[in-house]
Coordinates of C-alpha atoms in Angstrom, one line a residue:
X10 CA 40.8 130.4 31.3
X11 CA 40.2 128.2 28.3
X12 CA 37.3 125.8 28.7
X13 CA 35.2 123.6 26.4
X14 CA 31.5 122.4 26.2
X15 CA 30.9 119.9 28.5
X16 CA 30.2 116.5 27.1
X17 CA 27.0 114.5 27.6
X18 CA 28.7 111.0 27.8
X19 CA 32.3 109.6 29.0
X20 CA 32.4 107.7 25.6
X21 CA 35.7 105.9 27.1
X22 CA 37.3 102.9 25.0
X23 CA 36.6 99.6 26.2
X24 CA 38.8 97.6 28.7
X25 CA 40.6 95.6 25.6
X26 CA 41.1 99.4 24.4
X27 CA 42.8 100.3 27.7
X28 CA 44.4 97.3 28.2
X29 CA 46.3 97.6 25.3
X30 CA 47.3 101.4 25.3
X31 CA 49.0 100.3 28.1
X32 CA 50.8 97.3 26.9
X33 CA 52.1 99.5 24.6
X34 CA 54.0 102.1 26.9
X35 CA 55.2 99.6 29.2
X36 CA 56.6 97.9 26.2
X37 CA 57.9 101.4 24.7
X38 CA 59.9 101.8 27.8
X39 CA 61.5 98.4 28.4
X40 CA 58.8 97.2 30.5
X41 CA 56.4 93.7 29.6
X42 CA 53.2 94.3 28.7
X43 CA 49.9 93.2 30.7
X44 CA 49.5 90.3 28.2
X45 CA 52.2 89.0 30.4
X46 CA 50.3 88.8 33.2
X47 CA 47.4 86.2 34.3
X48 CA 43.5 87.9 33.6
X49 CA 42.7 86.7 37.2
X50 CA 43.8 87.1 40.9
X51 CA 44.9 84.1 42.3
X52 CA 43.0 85.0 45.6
X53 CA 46.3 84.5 48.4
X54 CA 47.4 88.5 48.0
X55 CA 50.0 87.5 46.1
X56 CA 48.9 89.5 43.3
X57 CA 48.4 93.9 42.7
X58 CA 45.5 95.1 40.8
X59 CA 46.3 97.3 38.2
X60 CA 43.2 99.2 38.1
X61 CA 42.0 102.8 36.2
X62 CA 40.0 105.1 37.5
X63 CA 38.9 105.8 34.3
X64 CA 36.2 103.2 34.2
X65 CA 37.2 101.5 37.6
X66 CA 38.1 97.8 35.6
X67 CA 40.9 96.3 37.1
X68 CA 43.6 95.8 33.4
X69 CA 45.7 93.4 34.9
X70 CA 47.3 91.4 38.1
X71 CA 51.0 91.8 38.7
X72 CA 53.0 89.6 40.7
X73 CA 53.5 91.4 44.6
X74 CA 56.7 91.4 45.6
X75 CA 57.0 88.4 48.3
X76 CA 59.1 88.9 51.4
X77 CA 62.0 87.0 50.7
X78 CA 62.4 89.1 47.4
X79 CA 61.9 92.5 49.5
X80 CA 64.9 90.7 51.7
X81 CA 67.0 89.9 48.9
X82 CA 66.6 93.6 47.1
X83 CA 67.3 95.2 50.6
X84 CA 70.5 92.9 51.1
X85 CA 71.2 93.7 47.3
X86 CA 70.6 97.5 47.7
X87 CA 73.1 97.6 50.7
X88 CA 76.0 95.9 49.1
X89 CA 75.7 98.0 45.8
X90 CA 76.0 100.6 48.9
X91 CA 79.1 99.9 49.8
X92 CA 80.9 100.2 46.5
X93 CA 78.3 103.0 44.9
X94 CA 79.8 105.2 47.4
X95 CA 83.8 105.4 46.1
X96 CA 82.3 106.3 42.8
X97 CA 82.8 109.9 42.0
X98 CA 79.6 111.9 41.8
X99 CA 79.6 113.3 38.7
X100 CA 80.1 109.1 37.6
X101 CA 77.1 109.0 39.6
X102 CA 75.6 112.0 37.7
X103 CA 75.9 110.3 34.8
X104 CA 73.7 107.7 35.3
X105 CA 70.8 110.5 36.5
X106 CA 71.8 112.4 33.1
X107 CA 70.8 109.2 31.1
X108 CA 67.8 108.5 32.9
X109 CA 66.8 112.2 31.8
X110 CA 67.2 111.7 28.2
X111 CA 65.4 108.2 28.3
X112 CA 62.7 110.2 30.4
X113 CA 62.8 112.9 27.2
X114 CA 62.1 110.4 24.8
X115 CA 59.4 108.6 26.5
X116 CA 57.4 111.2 28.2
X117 CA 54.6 110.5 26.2
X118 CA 54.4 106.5 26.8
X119 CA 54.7 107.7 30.6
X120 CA 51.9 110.7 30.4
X121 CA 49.7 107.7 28.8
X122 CA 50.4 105.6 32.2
X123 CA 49.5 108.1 34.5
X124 CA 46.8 109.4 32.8
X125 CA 45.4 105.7 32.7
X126 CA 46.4 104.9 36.5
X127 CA 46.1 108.2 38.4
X128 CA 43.4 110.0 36.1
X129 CA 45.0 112.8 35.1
X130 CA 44.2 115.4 32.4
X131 CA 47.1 114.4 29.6
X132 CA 48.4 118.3 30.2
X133 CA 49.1 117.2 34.0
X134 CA 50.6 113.9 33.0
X135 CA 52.5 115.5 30.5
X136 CA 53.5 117.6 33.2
X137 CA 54.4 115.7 36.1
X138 CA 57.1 113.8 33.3
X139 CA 58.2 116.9 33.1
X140 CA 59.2 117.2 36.4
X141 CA 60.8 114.3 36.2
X142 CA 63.4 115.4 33.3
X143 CA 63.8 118.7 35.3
X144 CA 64.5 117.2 38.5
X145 CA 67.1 114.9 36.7
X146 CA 68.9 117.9 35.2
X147 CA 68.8 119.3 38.7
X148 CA 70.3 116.4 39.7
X149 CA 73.4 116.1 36.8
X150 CA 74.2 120.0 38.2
X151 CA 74.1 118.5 41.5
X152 CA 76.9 115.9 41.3
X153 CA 79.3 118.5 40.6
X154 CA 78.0 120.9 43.5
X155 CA 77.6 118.6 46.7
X156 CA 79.8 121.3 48.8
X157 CA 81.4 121.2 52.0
X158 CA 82.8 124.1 53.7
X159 CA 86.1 125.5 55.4
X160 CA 85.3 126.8 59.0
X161 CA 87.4 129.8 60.7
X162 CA 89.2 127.4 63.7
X163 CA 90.7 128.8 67.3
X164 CA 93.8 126.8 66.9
X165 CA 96.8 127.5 64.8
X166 CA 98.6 125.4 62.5
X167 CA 94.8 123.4 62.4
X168 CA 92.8 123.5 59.4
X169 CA 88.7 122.6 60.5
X170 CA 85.8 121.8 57.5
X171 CA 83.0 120.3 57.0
X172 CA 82.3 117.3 54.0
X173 CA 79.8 115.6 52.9
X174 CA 79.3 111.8 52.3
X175 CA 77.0 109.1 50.8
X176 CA 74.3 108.4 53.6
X177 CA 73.2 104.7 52.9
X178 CA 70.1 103.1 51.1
X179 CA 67.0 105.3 50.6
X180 CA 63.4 103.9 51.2
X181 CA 61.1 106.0 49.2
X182 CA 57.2 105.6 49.6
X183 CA 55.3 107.1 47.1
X184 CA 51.4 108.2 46.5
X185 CA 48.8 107.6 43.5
X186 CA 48.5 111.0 42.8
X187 CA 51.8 112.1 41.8
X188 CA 53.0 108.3 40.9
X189 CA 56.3 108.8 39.0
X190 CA 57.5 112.9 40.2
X191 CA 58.2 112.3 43.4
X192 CA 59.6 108.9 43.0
X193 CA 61.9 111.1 40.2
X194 CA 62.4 113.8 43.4
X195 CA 63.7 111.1 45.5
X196 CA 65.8 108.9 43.6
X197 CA 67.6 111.6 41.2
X198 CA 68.8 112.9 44.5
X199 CA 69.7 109.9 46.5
X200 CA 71.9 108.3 43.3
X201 CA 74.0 111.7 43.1
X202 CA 74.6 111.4 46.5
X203 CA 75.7 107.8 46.6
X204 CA 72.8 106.1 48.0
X205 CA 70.8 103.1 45.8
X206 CA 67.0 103.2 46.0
X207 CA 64.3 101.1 47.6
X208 CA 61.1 102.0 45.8
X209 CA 57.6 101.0 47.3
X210 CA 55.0 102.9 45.1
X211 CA 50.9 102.8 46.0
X212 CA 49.2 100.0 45.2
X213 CA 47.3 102.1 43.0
X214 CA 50.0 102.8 40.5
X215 CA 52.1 100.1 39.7
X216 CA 52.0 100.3 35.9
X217 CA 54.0 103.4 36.1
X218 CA 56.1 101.9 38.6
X219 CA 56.8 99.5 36.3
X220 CA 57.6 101.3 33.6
X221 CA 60.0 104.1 35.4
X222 CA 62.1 101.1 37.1
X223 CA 62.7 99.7 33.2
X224 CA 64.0 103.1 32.4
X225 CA 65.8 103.4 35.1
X226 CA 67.2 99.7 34.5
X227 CA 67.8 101.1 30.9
X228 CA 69.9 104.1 32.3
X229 CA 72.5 101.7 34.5
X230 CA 72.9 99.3 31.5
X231 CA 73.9 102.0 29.3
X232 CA 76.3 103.9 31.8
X233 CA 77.5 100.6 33.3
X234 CA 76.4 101.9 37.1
X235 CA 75.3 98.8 39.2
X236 CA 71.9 96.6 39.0
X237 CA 71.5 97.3 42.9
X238 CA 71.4 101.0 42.5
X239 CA 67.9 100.5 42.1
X240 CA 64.8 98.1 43.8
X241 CA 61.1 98.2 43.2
X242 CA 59.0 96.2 45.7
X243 CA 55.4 95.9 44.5
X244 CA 52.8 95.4 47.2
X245 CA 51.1 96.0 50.3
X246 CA 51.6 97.8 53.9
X247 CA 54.2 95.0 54.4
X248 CA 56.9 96.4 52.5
X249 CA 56.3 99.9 54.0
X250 CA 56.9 98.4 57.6
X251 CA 59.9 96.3 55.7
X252 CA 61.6 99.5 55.0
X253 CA 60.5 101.7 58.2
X254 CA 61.9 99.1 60.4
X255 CA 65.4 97.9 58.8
X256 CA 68.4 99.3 59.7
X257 CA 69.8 98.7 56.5
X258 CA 67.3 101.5 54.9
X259 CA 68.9 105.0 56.4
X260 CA 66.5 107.3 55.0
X261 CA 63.2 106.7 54.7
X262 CA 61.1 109.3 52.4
X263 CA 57.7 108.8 52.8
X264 CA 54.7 110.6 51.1
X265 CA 51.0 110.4 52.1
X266 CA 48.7 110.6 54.2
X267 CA 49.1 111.7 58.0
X268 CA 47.8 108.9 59.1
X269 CA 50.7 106.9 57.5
X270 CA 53.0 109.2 58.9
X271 CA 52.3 108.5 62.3
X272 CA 52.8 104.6 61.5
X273 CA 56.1 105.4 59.9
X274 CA 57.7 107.7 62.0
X275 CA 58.0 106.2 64.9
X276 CA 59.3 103.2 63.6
X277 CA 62.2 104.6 62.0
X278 CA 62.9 106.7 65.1
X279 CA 63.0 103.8 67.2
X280 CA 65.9 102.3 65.6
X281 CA 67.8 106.0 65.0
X282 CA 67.0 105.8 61.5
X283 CA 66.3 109.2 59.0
X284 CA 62.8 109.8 58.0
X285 CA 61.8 112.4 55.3
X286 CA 57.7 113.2 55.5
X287 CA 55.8 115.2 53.1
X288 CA 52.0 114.7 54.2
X289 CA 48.6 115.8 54.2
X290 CA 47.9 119.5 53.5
X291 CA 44.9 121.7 54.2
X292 CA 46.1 124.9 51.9
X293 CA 44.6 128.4 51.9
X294 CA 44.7 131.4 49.9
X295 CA 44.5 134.6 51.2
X296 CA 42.0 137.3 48.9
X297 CA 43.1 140.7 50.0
X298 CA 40.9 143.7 48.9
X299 CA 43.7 144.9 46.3
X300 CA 43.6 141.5 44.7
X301 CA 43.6 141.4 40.9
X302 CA 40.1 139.1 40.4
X303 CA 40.9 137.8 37.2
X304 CA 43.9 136.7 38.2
X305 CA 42.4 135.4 41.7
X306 CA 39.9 133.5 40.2
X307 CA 42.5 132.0 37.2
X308 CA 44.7 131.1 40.1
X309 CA 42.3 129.7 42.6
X310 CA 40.6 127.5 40.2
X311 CA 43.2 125.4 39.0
X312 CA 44.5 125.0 42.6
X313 CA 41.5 124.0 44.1
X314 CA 40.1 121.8 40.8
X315 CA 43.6 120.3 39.1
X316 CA 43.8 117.1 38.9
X317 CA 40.3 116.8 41.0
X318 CA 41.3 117.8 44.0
X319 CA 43.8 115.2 44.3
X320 CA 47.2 117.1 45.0
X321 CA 48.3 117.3 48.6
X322 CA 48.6 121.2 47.4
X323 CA 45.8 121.3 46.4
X324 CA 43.7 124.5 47.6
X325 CA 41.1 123.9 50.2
X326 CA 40.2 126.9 51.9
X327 CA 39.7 130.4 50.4
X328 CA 39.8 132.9 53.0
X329 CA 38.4 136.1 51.2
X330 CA 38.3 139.5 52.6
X331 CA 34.1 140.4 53.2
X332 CA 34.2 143.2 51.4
X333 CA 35.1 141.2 48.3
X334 CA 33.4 138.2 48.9
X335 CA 30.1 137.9 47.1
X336 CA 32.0 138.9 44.0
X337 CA 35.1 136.5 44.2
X338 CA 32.7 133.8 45.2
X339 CA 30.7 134.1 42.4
X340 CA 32.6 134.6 39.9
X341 CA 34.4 131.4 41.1
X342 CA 30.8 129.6 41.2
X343 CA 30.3 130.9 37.5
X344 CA 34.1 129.0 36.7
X345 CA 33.5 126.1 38.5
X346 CA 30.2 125.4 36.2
X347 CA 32.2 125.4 33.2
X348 CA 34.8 123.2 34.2
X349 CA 34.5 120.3 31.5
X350 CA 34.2 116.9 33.4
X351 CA 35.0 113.5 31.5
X352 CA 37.5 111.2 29.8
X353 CA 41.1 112.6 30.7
X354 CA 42.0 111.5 27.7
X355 CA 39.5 113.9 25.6
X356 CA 41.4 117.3 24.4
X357 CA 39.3 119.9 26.3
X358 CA 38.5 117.9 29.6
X359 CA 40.0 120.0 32.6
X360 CA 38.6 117.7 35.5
X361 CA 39.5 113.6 35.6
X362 CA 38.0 111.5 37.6
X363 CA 38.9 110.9 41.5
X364 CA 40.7 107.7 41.8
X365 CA 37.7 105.7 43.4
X366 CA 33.9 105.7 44.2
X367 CA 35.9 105.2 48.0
X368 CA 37.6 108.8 47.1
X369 CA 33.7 109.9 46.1
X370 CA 32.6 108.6 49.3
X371 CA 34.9 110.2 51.5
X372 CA 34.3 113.5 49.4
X373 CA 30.0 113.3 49.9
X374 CA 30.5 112.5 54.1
X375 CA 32.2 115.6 54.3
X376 CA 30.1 117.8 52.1
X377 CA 27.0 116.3 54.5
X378 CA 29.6 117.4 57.5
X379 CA 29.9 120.8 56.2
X380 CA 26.0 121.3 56.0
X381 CA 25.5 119.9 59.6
X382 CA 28.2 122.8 60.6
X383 CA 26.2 125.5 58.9
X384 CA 27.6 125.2 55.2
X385 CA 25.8 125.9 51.9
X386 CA 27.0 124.3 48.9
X387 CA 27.1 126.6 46.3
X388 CA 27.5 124.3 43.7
X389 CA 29.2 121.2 42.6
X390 CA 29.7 117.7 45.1
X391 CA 27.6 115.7 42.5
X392 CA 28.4 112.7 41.0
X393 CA 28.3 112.6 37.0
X394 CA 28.2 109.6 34.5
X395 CA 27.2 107.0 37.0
X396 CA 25.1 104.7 34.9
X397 CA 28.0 105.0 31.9
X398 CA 31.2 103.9 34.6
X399 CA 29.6 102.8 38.3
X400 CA 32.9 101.7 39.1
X401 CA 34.3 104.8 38.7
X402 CA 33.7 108.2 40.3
X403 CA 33.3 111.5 38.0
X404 CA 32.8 114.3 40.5
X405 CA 31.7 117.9 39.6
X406 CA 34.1 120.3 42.3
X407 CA 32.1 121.4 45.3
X408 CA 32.1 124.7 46.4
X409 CA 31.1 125.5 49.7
X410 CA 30.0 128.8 52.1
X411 CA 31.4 128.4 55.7
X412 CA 30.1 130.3 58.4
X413 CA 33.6 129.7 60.7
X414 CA 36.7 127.2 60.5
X415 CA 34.7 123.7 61.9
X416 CA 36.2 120.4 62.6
X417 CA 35.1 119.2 58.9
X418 CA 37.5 122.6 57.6
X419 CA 40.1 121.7 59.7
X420 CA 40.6 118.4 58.2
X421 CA 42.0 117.5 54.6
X422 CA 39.4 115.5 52.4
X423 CA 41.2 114.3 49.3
X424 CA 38.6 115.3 46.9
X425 CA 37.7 118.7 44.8
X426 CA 35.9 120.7 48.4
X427 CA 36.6 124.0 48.3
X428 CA 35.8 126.0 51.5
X429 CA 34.7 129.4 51.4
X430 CA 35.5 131.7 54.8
X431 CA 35.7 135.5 55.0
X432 CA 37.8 137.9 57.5
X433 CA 38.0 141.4 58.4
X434 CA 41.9 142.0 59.1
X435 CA 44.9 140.5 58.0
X436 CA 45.7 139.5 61.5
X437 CA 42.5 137.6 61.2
X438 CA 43.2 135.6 58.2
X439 CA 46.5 135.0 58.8
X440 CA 45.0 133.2 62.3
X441 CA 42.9 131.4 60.0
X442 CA 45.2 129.9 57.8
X443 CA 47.6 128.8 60.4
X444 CA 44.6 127.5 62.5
X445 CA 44.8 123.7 61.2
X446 CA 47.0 121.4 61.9
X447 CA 48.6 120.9 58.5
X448 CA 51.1 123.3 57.2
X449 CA 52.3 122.7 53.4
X450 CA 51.3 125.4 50.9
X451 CA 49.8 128.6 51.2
X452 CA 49.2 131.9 49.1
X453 CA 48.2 135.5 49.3
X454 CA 46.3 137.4 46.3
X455 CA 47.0 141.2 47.0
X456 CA 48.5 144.3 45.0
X457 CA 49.8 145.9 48.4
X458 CA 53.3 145.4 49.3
X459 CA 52.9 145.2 53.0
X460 CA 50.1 142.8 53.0
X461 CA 52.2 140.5 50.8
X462 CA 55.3 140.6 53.5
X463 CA 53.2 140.3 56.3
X464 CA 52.5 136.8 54.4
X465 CA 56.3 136.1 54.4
X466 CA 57.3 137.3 57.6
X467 CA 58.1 135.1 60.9
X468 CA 54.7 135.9 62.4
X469 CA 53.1 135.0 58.9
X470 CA 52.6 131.9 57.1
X471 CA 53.7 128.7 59.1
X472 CA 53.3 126.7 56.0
X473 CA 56.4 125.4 54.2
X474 CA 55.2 126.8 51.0
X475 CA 53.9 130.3 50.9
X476 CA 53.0 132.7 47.6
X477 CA 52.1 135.7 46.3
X478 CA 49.9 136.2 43.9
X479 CA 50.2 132.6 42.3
X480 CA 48.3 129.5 43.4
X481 CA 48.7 127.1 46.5
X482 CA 49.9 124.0 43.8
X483 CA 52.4 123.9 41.4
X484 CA 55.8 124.2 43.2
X485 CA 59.0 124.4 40.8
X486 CA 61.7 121.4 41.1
X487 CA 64.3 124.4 42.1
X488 CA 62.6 125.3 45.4
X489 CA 62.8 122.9 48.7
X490 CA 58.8 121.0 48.9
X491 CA 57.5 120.1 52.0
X492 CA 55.7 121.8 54.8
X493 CA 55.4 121.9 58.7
X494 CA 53.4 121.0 61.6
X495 CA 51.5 117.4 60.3
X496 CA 52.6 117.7 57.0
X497 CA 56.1 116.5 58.6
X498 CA 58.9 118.5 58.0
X499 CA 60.5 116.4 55.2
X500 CA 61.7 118.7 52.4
X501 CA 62.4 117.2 48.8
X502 CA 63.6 118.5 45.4
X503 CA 65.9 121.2 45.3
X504 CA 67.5 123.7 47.6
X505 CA 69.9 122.2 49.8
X506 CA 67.1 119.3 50.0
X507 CA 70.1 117.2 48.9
X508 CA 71.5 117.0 52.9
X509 CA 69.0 114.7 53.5
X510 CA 70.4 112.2 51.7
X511 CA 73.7 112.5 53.1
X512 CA 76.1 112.5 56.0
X513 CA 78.1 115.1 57.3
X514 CA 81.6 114.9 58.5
X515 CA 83.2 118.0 60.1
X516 CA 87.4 117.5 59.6
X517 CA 90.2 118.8 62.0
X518 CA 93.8 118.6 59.8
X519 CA 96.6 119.5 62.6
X520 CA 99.4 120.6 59.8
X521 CA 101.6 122.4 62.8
X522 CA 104.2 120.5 65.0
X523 CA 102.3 121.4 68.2
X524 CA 98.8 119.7 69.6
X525 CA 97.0 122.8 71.6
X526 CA 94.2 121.5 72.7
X527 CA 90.4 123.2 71.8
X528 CA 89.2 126.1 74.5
X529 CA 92.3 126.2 75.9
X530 CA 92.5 123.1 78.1
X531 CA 96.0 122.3 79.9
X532 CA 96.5 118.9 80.0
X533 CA 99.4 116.5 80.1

């Protein structure tokens, strides 16, 4: 693990500074630049803050997206519907392959927008863009690949299949922390299979929204695909409710909190409509006796500090063997010390900051939770640059000794809090890690072959997600994402994740002279 000093000061830029670094990647990737918009709020919500965590200033104040535009772009999205689906999908797949190569050449104007909005270390950023151009090459192989099947029929002279067909337009509800991948997931997806996109990202993010709707805008001109493929509502709650409760929306892929979830869900499912969750997760790694420390600690590290704490795989509990305890938690203590803390920006840093002094509060009730349950905080949980940025919230990541699985382990904080719990058997952890409600990502460390499939097996892991050897975060675009139990069921990405933006027909061809009917039935 490579690590640098840590510094004494943030020594950000001013707001003029960051203002302007990101006037210049909007404008690098179609997009106007803040100097566009008005330097105050009018005060009637009919504006979005762009705000960084960086320093907590607020950069500028978009326009929000008022309802009869969010009408209009739903009635648009529909009718580009109806003729998006007759065109071939590897026309379709064009458009996606485009968007990829205007993603390639501005990763680096987008990395600067999400380092800016969602505080991310500019190896992350760089990162999640890579998703992006990964999940669009996914996508392009995709168009030619969206197969049916020919099914073995009981009736002669009838041919029985299965096909596949555009579903209708997708809602897709995005989070801060991965602003522009899982928007990327989601739509690269939905336009191979014929469906246009509604996009309401968090209020927290809109620059990159922005900026990934010009490309995107780019990417249609170019290839000549529609206007209406795509629609980006910038706003509130309202817009989410717009799209959960519309019958023109027929999927509905949501990401966030569980708590959001529960709002969503039952909306769509009152009018029949197709919801796609990916929620909160409470991840664990498994350390077996057998387990190869440096590579534990390596592993355990970045999931439970990348990108602050902030992913929804991020890892949260560490459920360590007792005989290897004291040794693992140490040497994890000794890491977590080192971890350089500051300006994203700076080469070197490793932690960002959390995306509010909100976040930060959250984080400290739970620490105080965990000590009222019997915890000891090892180290980490404070707060670091305060008098430099008080608007913003620069958090060292907590480490914490649990004595059992309490009410404040059970539930996902969205901050750096990693718990520490031991077992005795691999029955015993295996009861641990499934004992929460959440079921995303999970992992096992261990050199022993049966241990590992244990992991795997039915009566194992009931996460979506679960490793060996490897961390609970960082999921490749190939694999289906998403997880059980709260986390919702919703799988995006790649697999066979495709189906869920489509509709399946299963065809009977009679090619024979006769009409026999099915099981046999004599009638007429």
């Amino acid at each position: 693990m490579t690590v640098s000093a840590q510094p004494a000061t943030l020594g950000l830029p001013g707001t003029d500074t960051l203002r302007d670094r990101a006037t210049t990647a909007l404008r690098r990737c179609g997009a106007a630049g803040l100097d566009a918009y008005p330097d105050a709020a009018p005060g009637d919500g009919a504006t979005v803050a762009a705000r960084t965590p960086l320093t907590g200033a607020v950069l500028a104040h978009l326009p929000a997206t008022t309802p009869d535009q969010a009408e209009a772009a739903l009635a648009d999205a529909h009718r580009t519907f109806l003729t998006w689906r007759t065109v071939p999908a590897p026309v379709r797949g064009a458009l996606v392959k485009r968007l990829g190569a205007l993603l390639t050449a501005h990763q680096e104007d987008l990395a600067d927008l999400v380092t800016l909005e969602a505080g991310k270390i500019r190896s992350e950023a760089l990162g999640e863009v890579r998703e992006m151009i990964d999940i669009c090459d996914f996508a392009v192989g995709l168009s030619r690949q969206l197969y049916g099947r020919t099914i073995a029929g009981e009736r002669p002279g009838h041919r029985l299949s299965e096909s596949w067909h555009p579903l209708g337009v997708a809602g897709v509800i995005s989070a801060f922390n991965f602003p522009v991948a899982v928007w990327s997931w989601n739509t690269a997806l939905a336009l191979v299979c014929g469906d246009p996109v509604v996009w309401k990202p968090s209020e927290l993010t809109p620059l990159t929204a922005l900026a990934c709707a010009a490309l995107l805008a780019r990417a249609a001109a170019d290839t000549g695909a529609p206007p209406g493929v795509h629609h980006l509502l910038l706003g509130g709650p309202r817009h989410g409710e717009l799209l959960a409760d519309d019958p023109r929306v027929a999927l509905l892929s949501a990401t966030g909190s569980v708590r959001m979830g529960r709002q969503v869900a039952p909306r769509v499912a009152a009018r029949f409509g197709r919801c796609l969750l990916e929620l909160g997760g409470n991840n664990a790694a498994v350390i077996a006796p057998s387990a190869d420390l440096d590579l534990t600690v390596r592993g355990v590290v970045f999931a439970a500090a990348g990108t602050a704490g902030q992913r929804c795989t991020t890892l949260r509990r560490l459920i360590v063997h007792e005989d290897l305890a004291d040794r693992l938690v140490e040497r994890v203590a000794h890491a977590y010390e080192r971890l350089p803390l500051g300006d994203p920006y700076r080469p070197g840093t490793l932690v960002g900051p959390l995306i509010s002094t909100a976040a930060h509060t959250a984080m400290a009730e739970a620490l105080a939770a965990a000590r009222r349950d019997g915890g000891t905080v090892l180290t980490g949980g404070d707060r670091r640059f305060a008098d430099e940025a008080p608007d913003a919230a620069y958090v060292r990541p907590a480490l914490v000794r649990m004595p059992g699985q309490t009410g404040i382990v059970r539930t996902e904080t969205f901050a750096p809090i990693l718990y520490v719990l031991t077992y005795r058997t691999l029955e015993e952890a295996i009861a641990l890690q499934n004992g929460v409600p959440q079921g995303l990502s999970s992992s096992i460390f261990t050199r022993d072959q049966r241990e590992a499939e244990a992991f795997l097996a039915a009566d194992g892991s009931d996460c979506g997600i679960a490793n060996v050897n490897i961390g609970t975060s960082g999921a490749e675009i190939g694999g289906a994402f998403g997880g059980e139990k709260e986390t919702g069921g919703g799988r995006e990405s790649g697999s066979d994740a495709w189906r869920s933006y489509m509709r399946r027909a299963t065809n009977t061809v009679n090619y024979s002279a006769d009409l026999p009917l099915a099981q046999g039935v004599d009638f007429l």
